[in-house]
Amino acid sequence: MAAVTDAVARANALRELADEVACCTRCPLHSTRTQAVFGSGHPDADLMFVGEAPGFHEDQQGVPFVGQAGKLLERLLAGIGLSRADVYIANVLKSRPPGNRDPQLDEIGACEGYLFRQIALIQPKLVATLGNFATKLLSGKPLGITRVHGQVQETTLGGLRVVLYPIYHPAAALYTPAMLRVLEEDFRQIPQLLGAPVEEEPQPQPVVAPVAPPQAAVQLGLF
């Protein structure tokens, strides 16, 4: 019962956060967007996907991944027995950059707090980062997706220990069959990763000063 109550409370808090994001003016993108794109899916999902930023169709509909890349994502999910309703999908940026250009550092800095709060409220076991920007932000490392795709890492996000799983963005595979095969293979690992336990972050052990062994008594010379 307590777990159900907690899930309901987190879902309510997620809706409140969505309302906050809808009115956000932290960066100049608020003046060019049609609407903020907060995220969608199961508010208590074990699997969360994090992409880069909304595109044209997402900006129009207010839902992430509804264009061609979104259709491919749905197909990949279906291939492992899941649907959008089973997972949660969000982006690093909540507003569309003009012309679908890359996110800028100040925009990421303005938006990242919302993403970390989403992760803290959803409490996923596995966070799959789609492409470079999400991977670099959530891993805290400069390595690009080509170097780290498919490589599992454990990290702390939103105060939670989670499994981070960097994979290619579906848009990269739309017109490249070889990339699609790589993405399909990475998706096939997801069911197993969802069942894997997440190790607790090791706590630093108190440093205890070594106790010096007792010194043998020294007999003073008589002369």
PDB file of C-alpha atoms in Angstrom:
ATOM      1  CA  MET A   1       0.000   0.000   0.000  1.00  0.00           C
ATOM      2  CA  ALA A   2       2.835   2.356   0.869  1.00  0.00           C
ATOM      3  CA  ALA A   3       4.443   1.696  -2.527  1.00  0.00           C
ATOM      4  CA  VAL A   4       1.185   2.569  -4.312  1.00  0.00           C
ATOM      5  CA  THR A   5       0.809   5.762  -2.295  1.00  0.00           C
ATOM      6  CA  ASP A   6       4.404   6.718  -3.114  1.00  0.00           C
ATOM      7  CA  ALA A   7       3.866   6.104  -6.847  1.00  0.00           C
ATOM      8  CA  VAL A   8       0.724   8.260  -6.837  1.00  0.00           C
ATOM      9  CA  ALA A   9       2.527  11.058  -5.017  1.00  0.00           C
ATOM     10  CA  ARG A  10       5.411  10.957  -7.492  1.00  0.00           C
ATOM     11  CA  ALA A  11       3.008  11.001 -10.461  1.00  0.00           C
ATOM     12  CA  ASN A  12       1.269  14.055  -9.020  1.00  0.00           C
ATOM     13  CA  ALA A  13       4.609  15.775  -8.490  1.00  0.00           C
ATOM     14  CA  LEU A  14       5.555  14.949 -12.093  1.00  0.00           C
ATOM     15  CA  ARG A  15       2.390  16.672 -13.336  1.00  0.00           C
ATOM     16  CA  GLU A  16       3.211  19.732 -11.237  1.00  0.00           C
ATOM     17  CA  LEU A  17       6.702  19.785 -12.719  1.00  0.00           C
ATOM     18  CA  ALA A  18       5.199  19.598 -16.218  1.00  0.00           C
ATOM     19  CA  ASP A  19       3.091  22.663 -15.412  1.00  0.00           C
ATOM     20  CA  GLU A  20       6.239  24.455 -14.252  1.00  0.00           C
ATOM     21  CA  VAL A  21       8.095  23.580 -17.458  1.00  0.00           C
ATOM     22  CA  ALA A  22       5.163  24.766 -19.592  1.00  0.00           C
ATOM     23  CA  CYS A  23       5.706  28.285 -18.229  1.00  0.00           C
ATOM     24  CA  CYS A  24       9.516  28.210 -18.215  1.00  0.00           C
ATOM     25  CA  THR A  25      11.410  31.248 -19.522  1.00  0.00           C
ATOM     26  CA  ARG A  26      14.897  30.295 -18.331  1.00  0.00           C
ATOM     27  CA  CYS A  27      16.425  30.471 -21.826  1.00  0.00           C
ATOM     28  CA  PRO A  28      15.576  32.333 -25.061  1.00  0.00           C
ATOM     29  CA  LEU A  29      14.061  29.200 -26.644  1.00  0.00           C
ATOM     30  CA  HIS A  30      10.784  29.928 -24.874  1.00  0.00           C
ATOM     31  CA  SER A  31      10.201  32.810 -27.286  1.00  0.00           C
ATOM     32  CA  THR A  32      10.509  30.669 -30.429  1.00  0.00           C
ATOM     33  CA  ARG A  33       8.810  27.419 -29.373  1.00  0.00           C
ATOM     34  CA  THR A  34       5.173  26.567 -30.017  1.00  0.00           C
ATOM     35  CA  GLN A  35       5.002  24.825 -26.646  1.00  0.00           C
ATOM     36  CA  ALA A  36       7.269  23.069 -24.172  1.00  0.00           C
ATOM     37  CA  VAL A  37       7.710  19.320 -24.629  1.00  0.00           C
ATOM     38  CA  PHE A  38       7.986  17.891 -21.131  1.00  0.00           C
ATOM     39  CA  GLY A  39       7.882  14.126 -21.661  1.00  0.00           C
ATOM     40  CA  SER A  40       5.391  11.296 -21.909  1.00  0.00           C
ATOM     41  CA  GLY A  41       4.836   7.726 -20.817  1.00  0.00           C
ATOM     42  CA  HIS A  42       4.467   5.723 -17.640  1.00  0.00           C
ATOM     43  CA  PRO A  43       5.236   7.901 -14.586  1.00  0.00           C
ATOM     44  CA  ASP A  44       6.585   4.883 -12.690  1.00  0.00           C
ATOM     45  CA  ALA A  45       8.494   3.279 -15.579  1.00  0.00           C
ATOM     46  CA  ASP A  46      11.513   1.046 -15.064  1.00  0.00           C
ATOM     47  CA  LEU A  47      12.893   2.157 -18.437  1.00  0.00           C
ATOM     48  CA  MET A  48      13.412   5.793 -19.379  1.00  0.00           C
ATOM     49  CA  PHE A  49      14.702   7.155 -22.691  1.00  0.00           C
ATOM     50  CA  VAL A  50      16.395  10.554 -22.876  1.00  0.00           C
ATOM     51  CA  GLY A  51      16.902  12.209 -26.251  1.00  0.00           C
ATOM     52  CA  GLU A  52      18.346  15.519 -27.354  1.00  0.00           C
ATOM     53  CA  ALA A  53      15.604  18.066 -28.008  1.00  0.00           C
ATOM     54  CA  PRO A  54      12.148  18.370 -29.582  1.00  0.00           C
ATOM     55  CA  GLY A  55      11.915  18.635 -33.358  1.00  0.00           C
ATOM     56  CA  PHE A  56       9.243  20.221 -35.541  1.00  0.00           C
ATOM     57  CA  HIS A  57       6.515  17.623 -34.936  1.00  0.00           C
ATOM     58  CA  GLU A  58       7.233  17.427 -31.202  1.00  0.00           C
ATOM     59  CA  ASP A  59       7.038  21.204 -30.929  1.00  0.00           C
ATOM     60  CA  GLN A  60       3.656  21.139 -32.676  1.00  0.00           C
ATOM     61  CA  GLN A  61       2.151  18.284 -30.654  1.00  0.00           C
ATOM     62  CA  GLY A  62       3.872  18.738 -27.282  1.00  0.00           C
ATOM     63  CA  VAL A  63       4.926  15.063 -27.193  1.00  0.00           C
ATOM     64  CA  PRO A  64       8.496  13.740 -27.610  1.00  0.00           C
ATOM     65  CA  PHE A  65       9.452  11.404 -30.465  1.00  0.00           C
ATOM     66  CA  VAL A  66       6.362  11.637 -32.677  1.00  0.00           C
ATOM     67  CA  GLY A  67       8.165  12.060 -36.021  1.00  0.00           C
ATOM     68  CA  GLN A  68       9.888   9.383 -38.086  1.00  0.00           C
ATOM     69  CA  ALA A  69      12.469   8.764 -35.357  1.00  0.00           C
ATOM     70  CA  GLY A  70       9.614   8.245 -32.925  1.00  0.00           C
ATOM     71  CA  LYS A  71       7.982   5.690 -35.192  1.00  0.00           C
ATOM     72  CA  LEU A  72      11.263   3.788 -35.371  1.00  0.00           C
ATOM     73  CA  LEU A  73      11.575   3.945 -31.590  1.00  0.00           C
ATOM     74  CA  GLU A  74       8.113   2.407 -31.264  1.00  0.00           C
ATOM     75  CA  ARG A  75       9.098  -0.344 -33.687  1.00  0.00           C
ATOM     76  CA  LEU A  76      12.259  -1.081 -31.727  1.00  0.00           C
ATOM     77  CA  LEU A  77      10.254  -1.210 -28.501  1.00  0.00           C
ATOM     78  CA  ALA A  78       7.739  -3.589 -30.049  1.00  0.00           C
ATOM     79  CA  GLY A  79      10.642  -5.842 -30.994  1.00  0.00           C
ATOM     80  CA  ILE A  80      11.365  -6.418 -27.299  1.00  0.00           C
ATOM     81  CA  GLY A  81       7.742  -6.668 -26.227  1.00  0.00           C
ATOM     82  CA  LEU A  82       7.280  -3.088 -24.999  1.00  0.00           C
ATOM     83  CA  SER A  83       5.270  -0.028 -26.045  1.00  0.00           C
ATOM     84  CA  ARG A  84       5.405   3.694 -25.330  1.00  0.00           C
ATOM     85  CA  ALA A  85       2.924   3.149 -22.515  1.00  0.00           C
ATOM     86  CA  ASP A  86       5.474   0.958 -20.709  1.00  0.00           C
ATOM     87  CA  VAL A  87       8.352   3.440 -20.727  1.00  0.00           C
ATOM     88  CA  TYR A  88       8.974   7.143 -20.159  1.00  0.00           C
ATOM     89  CA  ILE A  89      10.437   9.355 -22.887  1.00  0.00           C
ATOM     90  CA  ALA A  90      11.971  12.789 -22.368  1.00  0.00           C
ATOM     91  CA  ASN A  91      14.636  15.087 -23.816  1.00  0.00           C
ATOM     92  CA  VAL A  92      17.530  17.106 -22.460  1.00  0.00           C
ATOM     93  CA  LEU A  93      15.892  20.287 -23.792  1.00  0.00           C
ATOM     94  CA  LYS A  94      12.188  20.918 -23.336  1.00  0.00           C
ATOM     95  CA  SER A  95      11.991  23.515 -26.130  1.00  0.00           C
ATOM     96  CA  ARG A  96      12.812  23.117 -29.807  1.00  0.00           C
ATOM     97  CA  PRO A  97      15.993  24.861 -30.975  1.00  0.00           C
ATOM     98  CA  PRO A  98      15.349  26.890 -34.161  1.00  0.00           C
ATOM     99  CA  GLY A  99      15.940  24.835 -37.272  1.00  0.00           C
ATOM    100  CA  ASN A 100      16.625  21.763 -35.149  1.00  0.00           C
ATOM    101  CA  ARG A 101      20.179  22.972 -34.509  1.00  0.00           C
ATOM    102  CA  ASP A 102      22.295  21.412 -31.765  1.00  0.00           C
ATOM    103  CA  PRO A 103      21.540  22.434 -28.176  1.00  0.00           C
ATOM    104  CA  GLN A 104      23.804  25.130 -26.786  1.00  0.00           C
ATOM    105  CA  LEU A 105      25.568  24.905 -23.442  1.00  0.00           C
ATOM    106  CA  ASP A 106      23.516  27.660 -21.819  1.00  0.00           C
ATOM    107  CA  GLU A 107      20.296  25.967 -22.974  1.00  0.00           C
ATOM    108  CA  ILE A 108      21.398  22.633 -21.535  1.00  0.00           C
ATOM    109  CA  GLY A 109      22.349  24.345 -18.291  1.00  0.00           C
ATOM    110  CA  ALA A 110      18.938  26.000 -18.063  1.00  0.00           C
ATOM    111  CA  CYS A 111      17.065  22.748 -18.711  1.00  0.00           C
ATOM    112  CA  GLU A 112      19.097  20.002 -17.057  1.00  0.00           C
ATOM    113  CA  GLY A 113      17.573  20.577 -13.632  1.00  0.00           C
ATOM    114  CA  TYR A 114      14.162  19.644 -15.001  1.00  0.00           C
ATOM    115  CA  LEU A 115      15.528  16.386 -16.401  1.00  0.00           C
ATOM    116  CA  PHE A 116      17.189  15.410 -13.141  1.00  0.00           C
ATOM    117  CA  ARG A 117      13.947  16.107 -11.290  1.00  0.00           C
ATOM    118  CA  GLN A 118      12.070  13.945 -13.792  1.00  0.00           C
ATOM    119  CA  ILE A 119      14.482  11.089 -13.160  1.00  0.00           C
ATOM    120  CA  ALA A 120      14.156  11.501  -9.382  1.00  0.00           C
ATOM    121  CA  LEU A 121      10.347  11.341  -9.603  1.00  0.00           C
ATOM    122  CA  ILE A 122      10.072   8.485 -12.107  1.00  0.00           C
ATOM    123  CA  GLN A 123      12.796   6.403 -10.427  1.00  0.00           C
ATOM    124  CA  PRO A 124      13.709   4.273 -13.463  1.00  0.00           C
ATOM    125  CA  LYS A 125      16.035   1.292 -13.153  1.00  0.00           C
ATOM    126  CA  LEU A 126      17.507   1.840 -16.610  1.00  0.00           C
ATOM    127  CA  VAL A 127      18.094   5.154 -18.404  1.00  0.00           C
ATOM    128  CA  ALA A 128      18.844   4.780 -22.115  1.00  0.00           C
ATOM    129  CA  THR A 129      20.489   7.885 -23.534  1.00  0.00           C
ATOM    130  CA  LEU A 130      19.817   8.479 -27.225  1.00  0.00           C
ATOM    131  CA  GLY A 131      22.746  10.156 -28.964  1.00  0.00           C
ATOM    132  CA  ASN A 132      25.588  12.462 -27.986  1.00  0.00           C
ATOM    133  CA  PHE A 133      24.020  15.228 -25.932  1.00  0.00           C
ATOM    134  CA  ALA A 134      22.029  13.060 -23.541  1.00  0.00           C
ATOM    135  CA  THR A 135      24.946  10.652 -23.149  1.00  0.00           C
ATOM    136  CA  LYS A 136      27.504  13.333 -22.344  1.00  0.00           C
ATOM    137  CA  LEU A 137      25.195  15.135 -19.913  1.00  0.00           C
ATOM    138  CA  LEU A 138      24.070  12.101 -17.933  1.00  0.00           C
ATOM    139  CA  SER A 139      27.393  10.274 -17.937  1.00  0.00           C
ATOM    140  CA  GLY A 140      29.272  13.420 -16.979  1.00  0.00           C
ATOM    141  CA  LYS A 141      31.971  12.431 -19.477  1.00  0.00           C
ATOM    142  CA  PRO A 142      33.036  13.972 -22.798  1.00  0.00           C
ATOM    143  CA  LEU A 143      33.052  10.668 -24.709  1.00  0.00           C
ATOM    144  CA  GLY A 144      30.693  10.648 -27.694  1.00  0.00           C
ATOM    145  CA  ILE A 145      28.092   8.024 -28.501  1.00  0.00           C
ATOM    146  CA  THR A 146      30.300   6.310 -31.123  1.00  0.00           C
ATOM    147  CA  ARG A 147      32.806   5.466 -28.386  1.00  0.00           C
ATOM    148  CA  VAL A 148      30.394   4.306 -25.695  1.00  0.00           C
ATOM    149  CA  HIS A 149      27.217   3.004 -27.352  1.00  0.00           C
ATOM    150  CA  GLY A 150      26.027  -0.241 -25.807  1.00  0.00           C
ATOM    151  CA  GLN A 151      28.419   0.082 -22.853  1.00  0.00           C
ATOM    152  CA  VAL A 152      26.555  -0.153 -19.563  1.00  0.00           C
ATOM    153  CA  GLN A 153      27.599   2.130 -16.723  1.00  0.00           C
ATOM    154  CA  GLU A 154      26.206   2.656 -13.269  1.00  0.00           C
ATOM    155  CA  THR A 155      25.826   6.190 -12.029  1.00  0.00           C
ATOM    156  CA  THR A 156      23.814   8.416  -9.713  1.00  0.00           C
ATOM    157  CA  LEU A 157      21.114  10.574 -11.324  1.00  0.00           C
ATOM    158  CA  GLY A 158      18.548  12.591  -9.424  1.00  0.00           C
ATOM    159  CA  GLY A 159      19.942  11.114  -6.218  1.00  0.00           C
ATOM    160  CA  LEU A 160      19.296   7.548  -7.479  1.00  0.00           C
ATOM    161  CA  ARG A 161      21.630   4.744  -8.482  1.00  0.00           C
ATOM    162  CA  VAL A 162      20.647   3.759 -12.022  1.00  0.00           C
ATOM    163  CA  VAL A 163      22.024   1.827 -14.965  1.00  0.00           C
ATOM    164  CA  LEU A 164      22.954   4.178 -17.812  1.00  0.00           C
ATOM    165  CA  TYR A 165      22.787   2.654 -21.292  1.00  0.00           C
ATOM    166  CA  PRO A 166      24.045   4.877 -24.142  1.00  0.00           C
ATOM    167  CA  ILE A 167      22.660   3.972 -27.580  1.00  0.00           C
ATOM    168  CA  TYR A 168      22.388   5.697 -30.947  1.00  0.00           C
ATOM    169  CA  HIS A 169      19.561   8.111 -31.590  1.00  0.00           C
ATOM    170  CA  PRO A 170      16.906   6.474 -33.805  1.00  0.00           C
ATOM    171  CA  ALA A 171      17.242   9.360 -36.284  1.00  0.00           C
ATOM    172  CA  ALA A 172      20.765   8.143 -37.059  1.00  0.00           C
ATOM    173  CA  ALA A 173      19.376   4.800 -38.214  1.00  0.00           C
ATOM    174  CA  LEU A 174      16.513   6.024 -40.400  1.00  0.00           C
ATOM    175  CA  TYR A 175      18.467   5.887 -43.646  1.00  0.00           C
ATOM    176  CA  THR A 176      21.444   3.718 -42.678  1.00  0.00           C
ATOM    177  CA  PRO A 177      20.763  -0.034 -42.587  1.00  0.00           C
ATOM    178  CA  ALA A 178      24.059  -0.806 -40.852  1.00  0.00           C
ATOM    179  CA  MET A 179      23.246   1.662 -38.065  1.00  0.00           C
ATOM    180  CA  LEU A 180      19.780   0.176 -37.722  1.00  0.00           C
ATOM    181  CA  ARG A 181      21.258  -3.281 -37.160  1.00  0.00           C
ATOM    182  CA  VAL A 182      23.496  -1.900 -34.411  1.00  0.00           C
ATOM    183  CA  LEU A 183      20.521  -0.179 -32.781  1.00  0.00           C
ATOM    184  CA  GLU A 184      18.420  -3.344 -32.961  1.00  0.00           C
ATOM    185  CA  GLU A 185      21.206  -5.309 -31.299  1.00  0.00           C
ATOM    186  CA  ASP A 186      21.535  -2.714 -28.528  1.00  0.00           C
ATOM    187  CA  PHE A 187      17.760  -2.857 -27.948  1.00  0.00           C
ATOM    188  CA  ARG A 188      17.906  -6.634 -27.604  1.00  0.00           C
ATOM    189  CA  GLN A 189      20.046  -6.175 -24.488  1.00  0.00           C
ATOM    190  CA  ILE A 190      17.413  -4.063 -22.719  1.00  0.00           C
ATOM    191  CA  PRO A 191      15.229  -6.856 -21.229  1.00  0.00           C
ATOM    192  CA  GLN A 192      18.268  -8.420 -19.590  1.00  0.00           C
ATOM    193  CA  LEU A 193      19.470  -5.052 -18.282  1.00  0.00           C
ATOM    194  CA  LEU A 194      16.071  -4.350 -16.733  1.00  0.00           C
ATOM    195  CA  GLY A 195      16.417  -7.523 -14.694  1.00  0.00           C
ATOM    196  CA  ALA A 196      19.928  -6.783 -13.492  1.00  0.00           C
ATOM    197  CA  PRO A 197      20.320  -5.487  -9.913  1.00  0.00           C
ATOM    198  CA  VAL A 198      21.859  -2.061  -9.435  1.00  0.00           C
ATOM    199  CA  GLU A 199      24.702  -1.991  -6.972  1.00  0.00           C
ATOM    200  CA  GLU A 200      24.568   0.590  -4.219  1.00  0.00           C
ATOM    201  CA  GLU A 201      27.140   3.327  -4.471  1.00  0.00           C
ATOM    202  CA  PRO A 202      29.994   2.402  -2.129  1.00  0.00           C
ATOM    203  CA  GLN A 203      30.151   4.580   0.946  1.00  0.00           C
ATOM    204  CA  PRO A 204      33.548   5.918   2.006  1.00  0.00           C
ATOM    205  CA  GLN A 205      34.934   4.069   4.976  1.00  0.00           C
ATOM    206  CA  PRO A 206      36.089   6.067   7.999  1.00  0.00           C
ATOM    207  CA  VAL A 207      39.824   6.389   8.170  1.00  0.00           C
ATOM    208  CA  VAL A 208      41.200   4.927  11.378  1.00  0.00           C
ATOM    209  CA  ALA A 209      44.706   5.886  12.342  1.00  0.00           C
ATOM    210  CA  PRO A 210      46.859   2.806  12.846  1.00  0.00           C
ATOM    211  CA  VAL A 211      47.749   2.053  16.418  1.00  0.00           C
ATOM    212  CA  ALA A 212      51.475   1.808  16.891  1.00  0.00           C
ATOM    213  CA  PRO A 213      52.621  -1.440  18.554  1.00  0.00           C
ATOM    214  CA  PRO A 214      53.839  -1.024  22.105  1.00  0.00           C
ATOM    215  CA  GLN A 215      57.545  -0.307  22.301  1.00  0.00           C
ATOM    216  CA  ALA A 216      59.708  -2.725  24.169  1.00  0.00           C
ATOM    217  CA  ALA A 217      61.091  -1.308  27.399  1.00  0.00           C
ATOM    218  CA  VAL A 218      64.598   0.060  26.987  1.00  0.00           C
ATOM    219  CA  GLN A 219      66.985  -0.678  29.857  1.00  0.00           C
ATOM    220  CA  LEU A 220      69.110   2.320  30.619  1.00  0.00           C
ATOM    221  CA  GLY A 221      72.809   1.749  30.828  1.00  0.00           C
ATOM    222  CA  LEU A 222      74.236   1.897  34.298  1.00  0.00           C
ATOM    223  CA  PHE A 223      77.463   3.460  33.210  1.00  0.00           C
TER     224      PHE A 223
END
